[in-house]
Amino acid sequence: MIGVNDGVGRRVAGVSGGAVDSRVCAAHPSGATNVTTEDSMHHEAAQHFSFGTRAIHAGVEPEPVTGAIMTPIFQTSTYVQPAVGEPREGRYDYGRTANPTREALEGSIASLEGGTHGVAFASGLAAIEAVVKRLSAGDHVVSEENTYGGTTRMFDHVLSRLGLEFTYVDARDESAVAAAMRPETKLVHVETPTNPMMKLCDIAAVAEIAHDGGALLSVDNTFASPFNQRPLELGADFTIHSSTKYVNGHSDVIGGLVAIRDEALAEELYFIRKSSGAVPGPMDCFLTLRGIKTLHVRMERHNANGLAVARWLEDHPRIDRVLYPGLPSHDQHELAARQMSGFTGMVSVDVGSLERTKALTEHLRVFALAESLGGIESLVNVPALMTHGSVPEERREAMGMTPGLIRFSVGIEDVDDLIADLDRVLA
Ligand SMILES: *Cc1c(COP(=O)(O)O)cnc(C)c1O
């Protein structure tokens, strides 16, 4: 019985009806796709308006029965079908396969990233895993060496056991990416700016190298957010977010998102998600969608506060080195200015030693000592001992991730209070 009516058994072709949802199509900024929605206000908002307007409206329709302006939380595992094997809208058969709250979120991220489709996952790592799971045993991945620590752990300790091979490179150097390509390379995976070293890679240049070698490019855009950087517009095939961070922005959800501008790739990801099961819950989708509505306003303040804190730290005699792509002293500032429209609230500094790191981070009052980033509240983290503890020590040292490195996620509090907090512990 199970497997017949539970939404798993009937579809053999791997096609999720959600892929061509009118809401997702309506979110296409070019308006090129066929749109079936009758609501022209929301449809037009998604097509023609600029980022802030799309952050509020794209993917979202008023609920048809009551007109509720907020997307309802469809907290259901299954749907009643009018006839045997005829789910409503051709897809509402089971909650893993289709959920309207999730589809609204997917339409939103597709629009904000300049894509045609969005795919929501239970976490950022589940989103990255799904992109890599398109590959088969024997395939090869070229990855930036300084990715999120959990990404490296998944590649080295889970996916490599299944027969995938990974080569790590410093993607600042495009010739290193090109040199690592092999005939069996199917994916290049980068993060820019990287966490926590704030290294950048030239997305357009790396996309060309990947495509020339017959591979696709995925960009983990978590650090920049779609407000500051849109990799699909620069030639990437997948933009990935840990929506846990800036996209949701309120430190109350773990989630992942992928945006794509190719229908066949989207279908593959819907199929992988349905088959592997890493779906986000409806409540988490609702909260993330609610968070996105203020993404542009939050990011403006994160960008301003980040720059102010970075400048202040750079002038401080007790700080050895500040890593922030928005400072002219950053060795890739020119690329940052070309590829990004803002530089976020992520600032890393080197204070020289573990003792000084502890003395500083444990006595801040406004900055909370915690992992994660991108929320409205300011956080501080010691990567070598916290977020990146799972990265092998030799690799950490090679990247310059010393125990004296501190990473700040500058929130959207009043910046004077943030600087006063830093001033007190540095005095
Ligand atoms: C946090 C993070 C991830 C992992 O996301 P989760 O939502 O924690 O699974 C991936 N990439 C980057 C850059 C991150 O910061």
CSV table of C-alpha atoms and ligand atoms in Angstrom, one decimal:
chain,number,residue,atom,x,y,z
A,1,MET,CA,0.0,0.0,0.0
A,2,ILE,CA,2.7,2.4,0.9
A,3,GLY,CA,4.5,3.6,-2.2
A,4,VAL,CA,1.3,3.5,-4.2
A,5,ASN,CA,-0.5,6.5,-2.8
A,6,ASP,CA,2.2,8.3,-0.8
A,7,GLY,CA,3.6,10.2,-3.7
A,8,VAL,CA,6.6,8.1,-4.1
A,9,GLY,CA,5.5,5.3,-6.3
A,10,ARG,CA,3.7,6.9,-9.2
A,11,ARG,CA,6.2,9.2,-10.7
A,12,VAL,CA,8.9,7.5,-12.6
A,13,ALA,CA,10.2,10.2,-14.7
A,14,GLY,CA,11.4,12.4,-11.8
A,15,VAL,CA,9.4,15.3,-12.7
A,16,SER,CA,8.0,17.4,-9.9
A,17,GLY,CA,5.0,19.5,-10.9
A,18,GLY,CA,6.3,22.2,-8.7
A,19,ALA,CA,9.1,23.0,-11.1
A,20,VAL,CA,6.8,25.0,-13.5
A,21,ASP,CA,4.7,26.5,-10.8
A,22,SER,CA,3.2,29.8,-12.1
A,23,ARG,CA,4.5,31.5,-9.0
A,24,VAL,CA,8.0,30.5,-9.9
A,25,CYS,CA,7.6,31.5,-13.5
A,26,ALA,CA,6.0,34.8,-12.4
A,27,ALA,CA,9.2,35.4,-10.5
A,28,HIS,CA,11.3,35.3,-13.6
A,29,PRO,CA,12.7,38.8,-13.8
A,30,SER,CA,13.0,38.8,-17.6
A,31,GLY,CA,9.4,37.7,-17.9
A,32,ALA,CA,10.4,35.3,-20.5
A,33,THR,CA,8.6,32.3,-19.2
A,34,ASN,CA,4.9,31.6,-19.8
A,35,VAL,CA,2.9,32.9,-16.9
A,36,THR,CA,-0.5,31.5,-16.0
A,37,THR,CA,-1.2,33.5,-12.9
A,38,GLU,CA,-4.1,36.0,-13.2
A,39,ASP,CA,-2.8,38.3,-10.5
A,40,SER,CA,-1.1,40.9,-12.6
A,41,MET,CA,0.0,43.1,-9.7
A,42,HIS,CA,2.1,40.4,-8.2
A,43,HIS,CA,3.2,39.1,-11.5
A,44,GLU,CA,4.4,42.5,-12.6
A,45,ALA,CA,6.1,43.2,-9.4
A,46,ALA,CA,8.1,40.0,-9.9
A,47,GLN,CA,8.9,40.8,-13.5
A,48,HIS,CA,9.7,44.5,-13.7
A,49,PHE,CA,10.4,45.9,-10.3
A,50,SER,CA,13.8,46.3,-8.6
A,51,PHE,CA,15.3,44.2,-5.8
A,52,GLY,CA,13.5,45.6,-2.8
A,53,THR,CA,10.1,45.4,-4.4
A,54,ARG,CA,10.8,41.8,-5.5
A,55,ALA,CA,12.0,40.9,-2.0
A,56,ILE,CA,8.6,41.7,-0.7
A,57,HIS,CA,6.4,40.5,-3.5
A,58,ALA,CA,8.1,37.9,-5.7
A,59,GLY,CA,6.8,34.4,-5.4
A,60,VAL,CA,3.9,35.5,-3.2
A,61,GLU,CA,0.2,35.7,-4.2
A,62,PRO,CA,-2.7,36.7,-1.9
A,63,GLU,CA,-4.3,33.5,-0.6
A,64,PRO,CA,-7.3,32.9,-2.9
A,65,VAL,CA,-10.1,32.1,-0.4
A,66,THR,CA,-9.6,35.0,2.1
A,67,GLY,CA,-7.1,37.3,0.4
A,68,ALA,CA,-4.7,36.8,3.3
A,69,ILE,CA,-1.6,38.9,2.3
A,70,MET,CA,0.8,36.6,4.1
A,71,THR,CA,1.4,33.2,2.6
A,72,PRO,CA,-0.4,30.6,4.8
A,73,ILE,CA,1.7,27.9,6.6
A,74,PHE,CA,0.5,24.8,4.9
A,75,GLN,CA,1.3,22.6,7.9
A,76,THR,CA,0.2,19.3,6.3
A,77,SER,CA,1.8,16.1,5.3
A,78,THR,CA,-0.7,15.0,2.7
A,79,TYR,CA,-3.5,16.3,0.4
A,80,VAL,CA,-7.0,15.0,-0.4
A,81,GLN,CA,-7.3,14.0,-4.0
A,82,PRO,CA,-10.5,14.5,-6.0
A,83,ALA,CA,-10.0,11.3,-7.9
A,84,VAL,CA,-7.6,8.3,-7.9
A,85,GLY,CA,-4.2,9.4,-9.0
A,86,GLU,CA,-5.3,13.0,-9.7
A,87,PRO,CA,-3.7,15.3,-7.3
A,88,ARG,CA,-4.8,19.0,-7.3
A,89,GLU,CA,-2.7,21.2,-9.6
A,90,GLY,CA,-1.1,18.0,-10.8
A,91,ARG,CA,1.2,17.9,-7.9
A,92,TYR,CA,-0.3,18.2,-4.4
A,93,ASP,CA,-0.1,14.5,-3.5
A,94,TYR,CA,2.4,14.4,-0.6
A,95,GLY,CA,4.3,17.0,1.5
A,96,ARG,CA,7.8,15.9,0.6
A,97,THR,CA,6.9,16.4,-3.1
A,98,ALA,CA,5.0,19.7,-3.0
A,99,ASN,CA,4.1,22.3,-0.5
A,100,PRO,CA,2.6,25.8,-1.3
A,101,THR,CA,4.5,27.6,1.5
A,102,ARG,CA,7.8,26.1,0.2
A,103,GLU,CA,6.9,27.0,-3.4
A,104,ALA,CA,6.4,30.7,-2.5
A,105,LEU,CA,9.8,30.8,-0.9
A,106,GLU,CA,11.3,29.1,-4.0
A,107,GLY,CA,9.7,31.7,-6.3
A,108,SER,CA,11.2,34.4,-4.1
A,109,ILE,CA,14.8,33.2,-4.1
A,110,ALA,CA,14.6,32.5,-7.9
A,111,SER,CA,13.6,36.1,-8.5
A,112,LEU,CA,16.1,37.6,-6.2
A,113,GLU,CA,19.0,35.6,-7.7
A,114,GLY,CA,17.9,36.4,-11.3
A,115,GLY,CA,17.0,32.7,-11.9
A,116,THR,CA,14.0,30.9,-13.1
A,117,HIS,CA,13.6,28.2,-10.4
A,118,GLY,CA,14.3,27.9,-6.7
A,119,VAL,CA,14.7,24.7,-4.7
A,120,ALA,CA,14.4,24.8,-0.9
A,121,PHE,CA,16.2,22.4,1.4
A,122,ALA,CA,16.3,21.5,5.1
A,123,SER,CA,19.7,23.1,5.5
A,124,GLY,CA,22.5,24.8,3.6
A,125,LEU,CA,24.5,21.6,3.7
A,126,ALA,CA,21.6,19.6,2.3
A,127,ALA,CA,21.4,22.2,-0.6
A,128,ILE,CA,25.1,21.7,-1.4
A,129,GLU,CA,24.8,18.0,-1.1
A,130,ALA,CA,21.9,17.9,-3.6
A,131,VAL,CA,24.0,19.8,-6.1
A,132,VAL,CA,26.9,17.4,-5.7
A,133,LYS,CA,24.5,14.3,-5.8
A,134,ARG,CA,23.8,15.0,-9.4
A,135,LEU,CA,27.2,13.4,-9.9
A,136,SER,CA,28.1,9.7,-10.1
A,137,ALA,CA,30.9,7.5,-8.6
A,138,GLY,CA,34.1,8.3,-10.5
A,139,ASP,CA,33.2,11.9,-11.1
A,140,HIS,CA,35.5,14.7,-9.9
A,141,VAL,CA,34.9,18.0,-8.2
A,142,VAL,CA,37.2,21.0,-8.1
A,143,SER,CA,36.4,22.9,-4.9
A,144,GLU,CA,37.7,26.1,-3.3
A,145,GLU,CA,39.9,25.1,-0.4
A,146,ASN,CA,38.5,27.7,2.1
A,147,THR,CA,34.8,26.7,2.0
A,148,TYR,CA,32.6,26.5,5.0
A,149,GLY,CA,34.1,23.9,7.4
A,150,GLY,CA,31.0,21.6,7.2
A,151,THR,CA,31.2,21.6,3.4
A,152,THR,CA,34.8,20.2,3.5
A,153,ARG,CA,33.7,17.7,6.1
A,154,MET,CA,30.9,16.4,3.9
A,155,PHE,CA,33.2,16.2,0.8
A,156,ASP,CA,36.0,14.4,2.7
A,157,HIS,CA,34.1,12.2,5.0
A,158,VAL,CA,30.8,11.4,3.4
A,159,LEU,CA,30.8,12.0,-0.4
A,160,SER,CA,34.3,10.8,-1.1
A,161,ARG,CA,33.4,7.4,0.5
A,162,LEU,CA,30.7,7.1,-2.2
A,163,GLY,CA,33.3,7.3,-5.0
A,164,LEU,CA,33.4,11.0,-5.8
A,165,GLU,CA,36.8,12.7,-5.9
A,166,PHE,CA,37.6,16.2,-4.7
A,167,THR,CA,40.5,18.5,-5.4
A,168,TYR,CA,41.0,21.6,-3.4
A,169,VAL,CA,42.4,24.8,-4.9
A,170,ASP,CA,42.8,28.5,-4.0
A,171,ALA,CA,40.2,29.8,-6.5
A,172,ARG,CA,41.6,33.3,-6.3
A,173,ASP,CA,44.1,31.9,-8.8
A,174,GLU,CA,42.2,31.0,-11.9
A,175,SER,CA,45.1,29.1,-13.3
A,176,ALA,CA,44.9,26.8,-10.3
A,177,VAL,CA,41.3,26.0,-11.1
A,178,ALA,CA,42.1,25.4,-14.7
A,179,ALA,CA,45.1,23.1,-13.8
A,180,ALA,CA,42.9,21.0,-11.5
A,181,MET,CA,40.3,20.3,-14.2
A,182,ARG,CA,40.2,16.7,-15.5
A,183,PRO,CA,38.2,14.9,-18.1
A,184,GLU,CA,35.9,13.6,-15.4
A,185,THR,CA,35.5,16.9,-13.6
A,186,LYS,CA,31.7,17.6,-13.5
A,187,LEU,CA,31.5,20.4,-11.0
A,188,VAL,CA,33.5,23.4,-9.8
A,189,HIS,CA,32.3,24.6,-6.4
A,190,VAL,CA,33.4,27.9,-5.0
A,191,GLU,CA,32.5,30.3,-2.2
A,192,THR,CA,33.1,34.0,-2.5
A,193,PRO,CA,33.8,35.8,-0.3
A,194,THR,CA,35.2,32.8,1.7
A,195,ASN,CA,34.5,32.1,5.3
A,196,PRO,CA,36.4,33.4,7.2
A,197,MET,CA,39.4,34.5,5.1
A,198,MET,CA,37.4,36.8,2.8
A,199,LYS,CA,39.1,35.6,-0.3
A,200,LEU,CA,37.3,36.3,-3.5
A,201,CYS,CA,37.1,34.5,-6.8
A,202,ASP,CA,36.2,36.0,-10.1
A,203,ILE,CA,32.9,34.2,-10.8
A,204,ALA,CA,32.7,35.1,-14.5
A,205,ALA,CA,36.3,33.8,-15.1
A,206,VAL,CA,35.8,30.6,-13.1
A,207,ALA,CA,32.5,30.0,-14.9
A,208,GLU,CA,34.3,30.1,-18.2
A,209,ILE,CA,37.0,27.6,-17.1
A,210,ALA,CA,34.3,25.3,-15.7
A,211,HIS,CA,32.2,25.4,-18.9
A,212,ASP,CA,35.3,25.0,-21.2
A,213,GLY,CA,36.1,21.8,-19.2
A,214,GLY,CA,32.6,20.5,-19.5
A,215,ALA,CA,31.7,21.1,-15.9
A,216,LEU,CA,29.1,23.3,-14.1
A,217,LEU,CA,29.8,26.0,-11.6
A,218,SER,CA,28.1,26.2,-8.2
A,219,VAL,CA,28.7,29.3,-6.1
A,220,ASP,CA,27.9,29.3,-2.3
A,221,ASN,CA,26.6,32.9,-2.1
A,222,THR,CA,25.8,32.7,1.6
A,223,PHE,CA,28.3,35.3,2.6
A,224,ALA,CA,27.3,37.9,0.1
A,225,SER,CA,23.5,37.5,-0.1
A,226,PRO,CA,21.7,38.1,-3.3
A,227,PHE,CA,21.4,41.8,-2.4
A,228,ASN,CA,25.2,42.2,-2.9
A,229,GLN,CA,26.1,39.5,-5.5
A,230,ARG,CA,24.1,37.5,-8.0
A,231,PRO,CA,26.3,34.6,-9.4
A,232,LEU,CA,23.8,33.4,-12.0
A,233,GLU,CA,24.1,36.7,-13.7
A,234,LEU,CA,27.9,36.2,-13.9
A,235,GLY,CA,27.6,32.8,-15.5
A,236,ALA,CA,27.3,30.4,-12.6
A,237,ASP,CA,24.9,27.4,-12.9
A,238,PHE,CA,23.8,27.1,-9.3
A,239,THR,CA,23.7,29.7,-6.6
A,240,ILE,CA,23.5,28.1,-3.1
A,241,HIS,CA,22.5,29.7,0.2
A,242,SER,CA,22.6,28.6,3.7
A,243,SER,CA,19.4,30.6,4.2
A,244,THR,CA,20.2,30.1,7.9
A,245,LYS,CA,22.4,33.2,7.5
A,246,TYR,CA,21.6,36.5,5.7
A,247,VAL,CA,18.6,35.3,3.7
A,248,ASN,CA,16.5,34.5,6.7
A,249,GLY,CA,18.5,36.8,8.9
A,250,HIS,CA,16.8,36.4,12.2
A,251,SER,CA,18.8,33.4,13.7
A,252,ASP,CA,15.6,31.3,14.0
A,253,VAL,CA,15.7,28.8,11.1
A,254,ILE,CA,18.2,26.3,9.6
A,255,GLY,CA,17.6,26.2,5.9
A,256,GLY,CA,19.1,26.0,2.4
A,257,LEU,CA,18.2,27.3,-1.0
A,258,VAL,CA,19.4,26.8,-4.6
A,259,ALA,CA,18.6,29.1,-7.4
A,260,ILE,CA,19.0,28.0,-11.1
A,261,ARG,CA,18.1,29.4,-14.5
A,262,ASP,CA,17.8,26.1,-16.3
A,263,GLU,CA,14.7,24.1,-16.2
A,264,ALA,CA,16.4,20.7,-16.7
A,265,LEU,CA,18.8,21.3,-13.8
A,266,ALA,CA,15.9,22.4,-11.7
A,267,GLU,CA,14.0,19.2,-12.5
A,268,GLU,CA,17.1,17.2,-11.5
A,269,LEU,CA,17.3,19.0,-8.1
A,270,TYR,CA,13.5,18.5,-7.4
A,271,PHE,CA,14.0,14.8,-8.2
A,272,ILE,CA,17.0,14.5,-5.9
A,273,ARG,CA,15.2,16.3,-3.1
A,274,LYS,CA,12.1,14.2,-3.5
A,275,SER,CA,14.2,11.0,-3.6
A,276,SER,CA,16.6,11.9,-0.8
A,277,GLY,CA,14.2,13.7,1.5
A,278,ALA,CA,16.0,16.8,2.8
A,279,VAL,CA,12.9,19.0,2.7
A,280,PRO,CA,12.4,22.1,4.9
A,281,GLY,CA,9.2,22.2,7.1
A,282,PRO,CA,6.4,24.6,6.2
A,283,MET,CA,6.9,26.8,9.3
A,284,ASP,CA,10.6,27.3,8.4
A,285,CYS,CA,9.7,28.2,4.9
A,286,PHE,CA,7.2,30.8,6.2
A,287,LEU,CA,9.8,32.3,8.6
A,288,THR,CA,12.4,32.5,5.8
A,289,LEU,CA,10.0,34.1,3.4
A,290,ARG,CA,9.1,36.6,6.1
A,291,GLY,CA,12.8,37.3,6.7
A,292,ILE,CA,13.4,37.8,3.0
A,293,LYS,CA,10.8,40.7,2.9
A,294,THR,CA,13.3,42.9,4.8
A,295,LEU,CA,16.5,41.5,3.1
A,296,HIS,CA,17.3,44.7,1.2
A,297,VAL,CA,16.8,46.9,4.3
A,298,ARG,CA,18.8,44.6,6.5
A,299,MET,CA,21.6,44.3,4.0
A,300,GLU,CA,22.0,48.1,3.6
A,301,ARG,CA,22.5,48.3,7.4
A,302,HIS,CA,24.8,45.2,7.5
A,303,ASN,CA,26.9,46.8,4.7
A,304,ALA,CA,27.1,50.2,6.4
A,305,ASN,CA,27.9,48.7,9.8
A,306,GLY,CA,30.4,46.2,8.4
A,307,LEU,CA,32.3,48.9,6.6
A,308,ALA,CA,32.3,51.3,9.6
A,309,VAL,CA,33.5,48.5,12.0
A,310,ALA,CA,36.2,47.4,9.5
A,311,ARG,CA,37.5,51.0,9.1
A,312,TRP,CA,37.6,51.5,12.8
A,313,LEU,CA,39.4,48.2,13.4
A,314,GLU,CA,41.9,49.0,10.7
A,315,ASP,CA,42.8,52.2,12.4
A,316,HIS,CA,43.2,50.5,15.8
A,317,PRO,CA,46.9,50.0,16.8
A,318,ARG,CA,46.2,46.6,18.5
A,319,ILE,CA,44.7,45.0,15.4
A,320,ASP,CA,47.4,43.4,13.1
A,321,ARG,CA,45.3,42.8,10.0
A,322,VAL,CA,41.7,43.4,8.9
A,323,LEU,CA,40.1,41.3,6.2
A,324,TYR,CA,37.2,43.0,4.6
A,325,PRO,CA,36.7,43.2,0.8
A,326,GLY,CA,35.2,46.7,1.1
A,327,LEU,CA,38.5,48.2,2.3
A,328,PRO,CA,41.0,49.5,-0.3
A,329,SER,CA,43.7,47.5,1.7
A,330,HIS,CA,42.0,44.2,0.7
A,331,ASP,CA,44.2,42.7,-2.0
A,332,GLN,CA,41.1,41.9,-4.1
A,333,HIS,CA,39.3,45.2,-3.5
A,334,GLU,CA,39.1,45.9,-7.2
A,335,LEU,CA,37.4,42.6,-8.0
A,336,ALA,CA,35.1,43.1,-5.0
A,337,ALA,CA,34.0,46.5,-6.3
A,338,ARG,CA,33.4,45.0,-9.7
A,339,GLN,CA,31.6,41.8,-8.7
A,340,MET,CA,29.7,42.9,-5.5
A,341,SER,CA,27.5,45.9,-4.8
A,342,GLY,CA,28.1,45.8,-1.0
A,343,PHE,CA,30.5,44.0,1.3
A,344,THR,CA,28.2,42.7,4.1
A,345,GLY,CA,28.8,42.7,7.8
A,346,MET,CA,31.4,40.0,7.8
A,347,VAL,CA,34.8,41.2,9.1
A,348,SER,CA,37.8,39.1,10.1
A,349,VAL,CA,40.8,40.4,12.1
A,350,ASP,CA,44.0,38.9,13.3
A,351,VAL,CA,45.0,39.8,16.8
A,352,GLY,CA,48.1,37.6,16.9
A,353,SER,CA,47.6,35.0,19.5
A,354,LEU,CA,45.0,32.7,21.2
A,355,GLU,CA,45.4,34.5,24.5
A,356,ARG,CA,44.5,37.8,23.0
A,357,THR,CA,41.7,36.2,21.0
A,358,LYS,CA,40.1,34.9,24.2
A,359,ALA,CA,40.6,38.1,26.1
A,360,LEU,CA,38.8,40.0,23.4
A,361,THR,CA,36.0,37.7,22.5
A,362,GLU,CA,34.9,36.6,25.9
A,363,HIS,CA,34.4,40.2,27.2
A,364,LEU,CA,32.3,41.7,24.5
A,365,ARG,CA,28.8,42.7,25.7
A,366,VAL,CA,26.9,43.5,22.5
A,367,PHE,CA,28.7,41.0,20.2
A,368,ALA,CA,27.7,37.5,21.4
A,369,LEU,CA,30.2,34.6,21.3
A,370,ALA,CA,28.5,32.1,18.9
A,371,GLU,CA,28.8,30.2,15.7
A,372,SER,CA,26.7,31.2,12.7
A,373,LEU,CA,26.4,34.6,11.0
A,374,GLY,CA,24.2,37.0,9.0
A,375,GLY,CA,21.6,37.6,11.7
A,376,ILE,CA,20.4,40.9,12.9
A,377,GLU,CA,22.4,40.6,16.1
A,378,SER,CA,26.2,40.9,16.2
A,379,LEU,CA,28.2,37.8,16.8
A,380,VAL,CA,31.9,37.0,17.2
A,381,ASN,CA,33.6,33.7,16.6
A,382,VAL,CA,37.1,32.2,16.7
A,383,PRO,CA,37.1,30.1,13.5
A,384,ALA,CA,40.1,27.8,14.3
A,385,LEU,CA,38.5,26.7,17.5
A,386,MET,CA,34.8,27.0,16.6
A,387,THR,CA,33.3,27.0,13.1
A,388,HIS,CA,36.3,25.6,11.3
A,389,GLY,CA,37.5,23.1,14.0
A,390,SER,CA,36.7,20.3,11.6
A,391,VAL,CA,39.2,21.6,8.9
A,392,PRO,CA,42.6,19.8,9.2
A,393,GLU,CA,45.2,21.9,10.9
A,394,GLU,CA,47.7,21.9,8.0
A,395,ARG,CA,44.9,23.2,5.7
A,396,ARG,CA,43.9,25.9,8.2
A,397,GLU,CA,47.5,27.0,8.5
A,398,ALA,CA,48.1,27.1,4.8
A,399,MET,CA,45.1,29.4,4.5
A,400,GLY,CA,46.3,31.7,7.2
A,401,MET,CA,43.5,30.7,9.6
A,402,THR,CA,45.5,31.2,12.8
A,403,PRO,CA,44.2,30.9,16.4
A,404,GLY,CA,44.6,34.7,16.5
A,405,LEU,CA,41.9,35.1,13.8
A,406,ILE,CA,38.6,36.5,14.9
A,407,ARG,CA,35.5,36.7,12.7
A,408,PHE,CA,32.8,39.3,13.4
A,409,SER,CA,29.3,39.1,12.0
A,410,VAL,CA,28.3,42.7,12.4
A,411,GLY,CA,24.6,43.0,13.0
A,412,ILE,CA,22.2,45.9,12.5
A,413,GLU,CA,22.4,47.4,15.9
A,414,ASP,CA,23.4,51.1,16.3
A,415,VAL,CA,27.0,51.1,15.1
A,416,ASP,CA,28.1,53.4,17.9
A,417,ASP,CA,27.3,50.8,20.5
A,418,LEU,CA,29.2,48.2,18.5
A,419,ILE,CA,32.3,50.3,18.2
A,420,ALA,CA,32.1,51.3,21.9
A,421,ASP,CA,31.9,47.5,22.8
A,422,LEU,CA,35.1,46.9,20.7
A,423,ASP,CA,36.8,50.0,22.1
A,424,ARG,CA,36.3,48.8,25.7
A,425,VAL,CA,37.8,45.3,25.2
A,426,LEU,CA,40.7,46.6,23.1
A,427,ALA,CA,41.6,49.4,25.6
B,1,LIG,C1,26.5,28.0,7.5
B,1,LIG,C2,27.0,27.8,6.1
B,1,LIG,C3,26.8,26.6,5.4
B,1,LIG,C4,26.0,25.5,5.9
B,1,LIG,O1,24.6,25.8,6.1
B,1,LIG,P1,23.7,25.1,7.2
B,1,LIG,O2,22.4,25.9,7.0
B,1,LIG,O3,24.3,25.4,8.5
B,1,LIG,O4,23.6,23.7,6.8
B,1,LIG,C5,27.2,26.5,4.1
B,1,LIG,N1,28.0,27.5,3.6
B,1,LIG,C6,28.3,28.6,4.2
B,1,LIG,C7,29.1,29.7,3.6
B,1,LIG,C8,27.8,28.8,5.5
B,1,LIG,O5,28.1,29.9,6.2
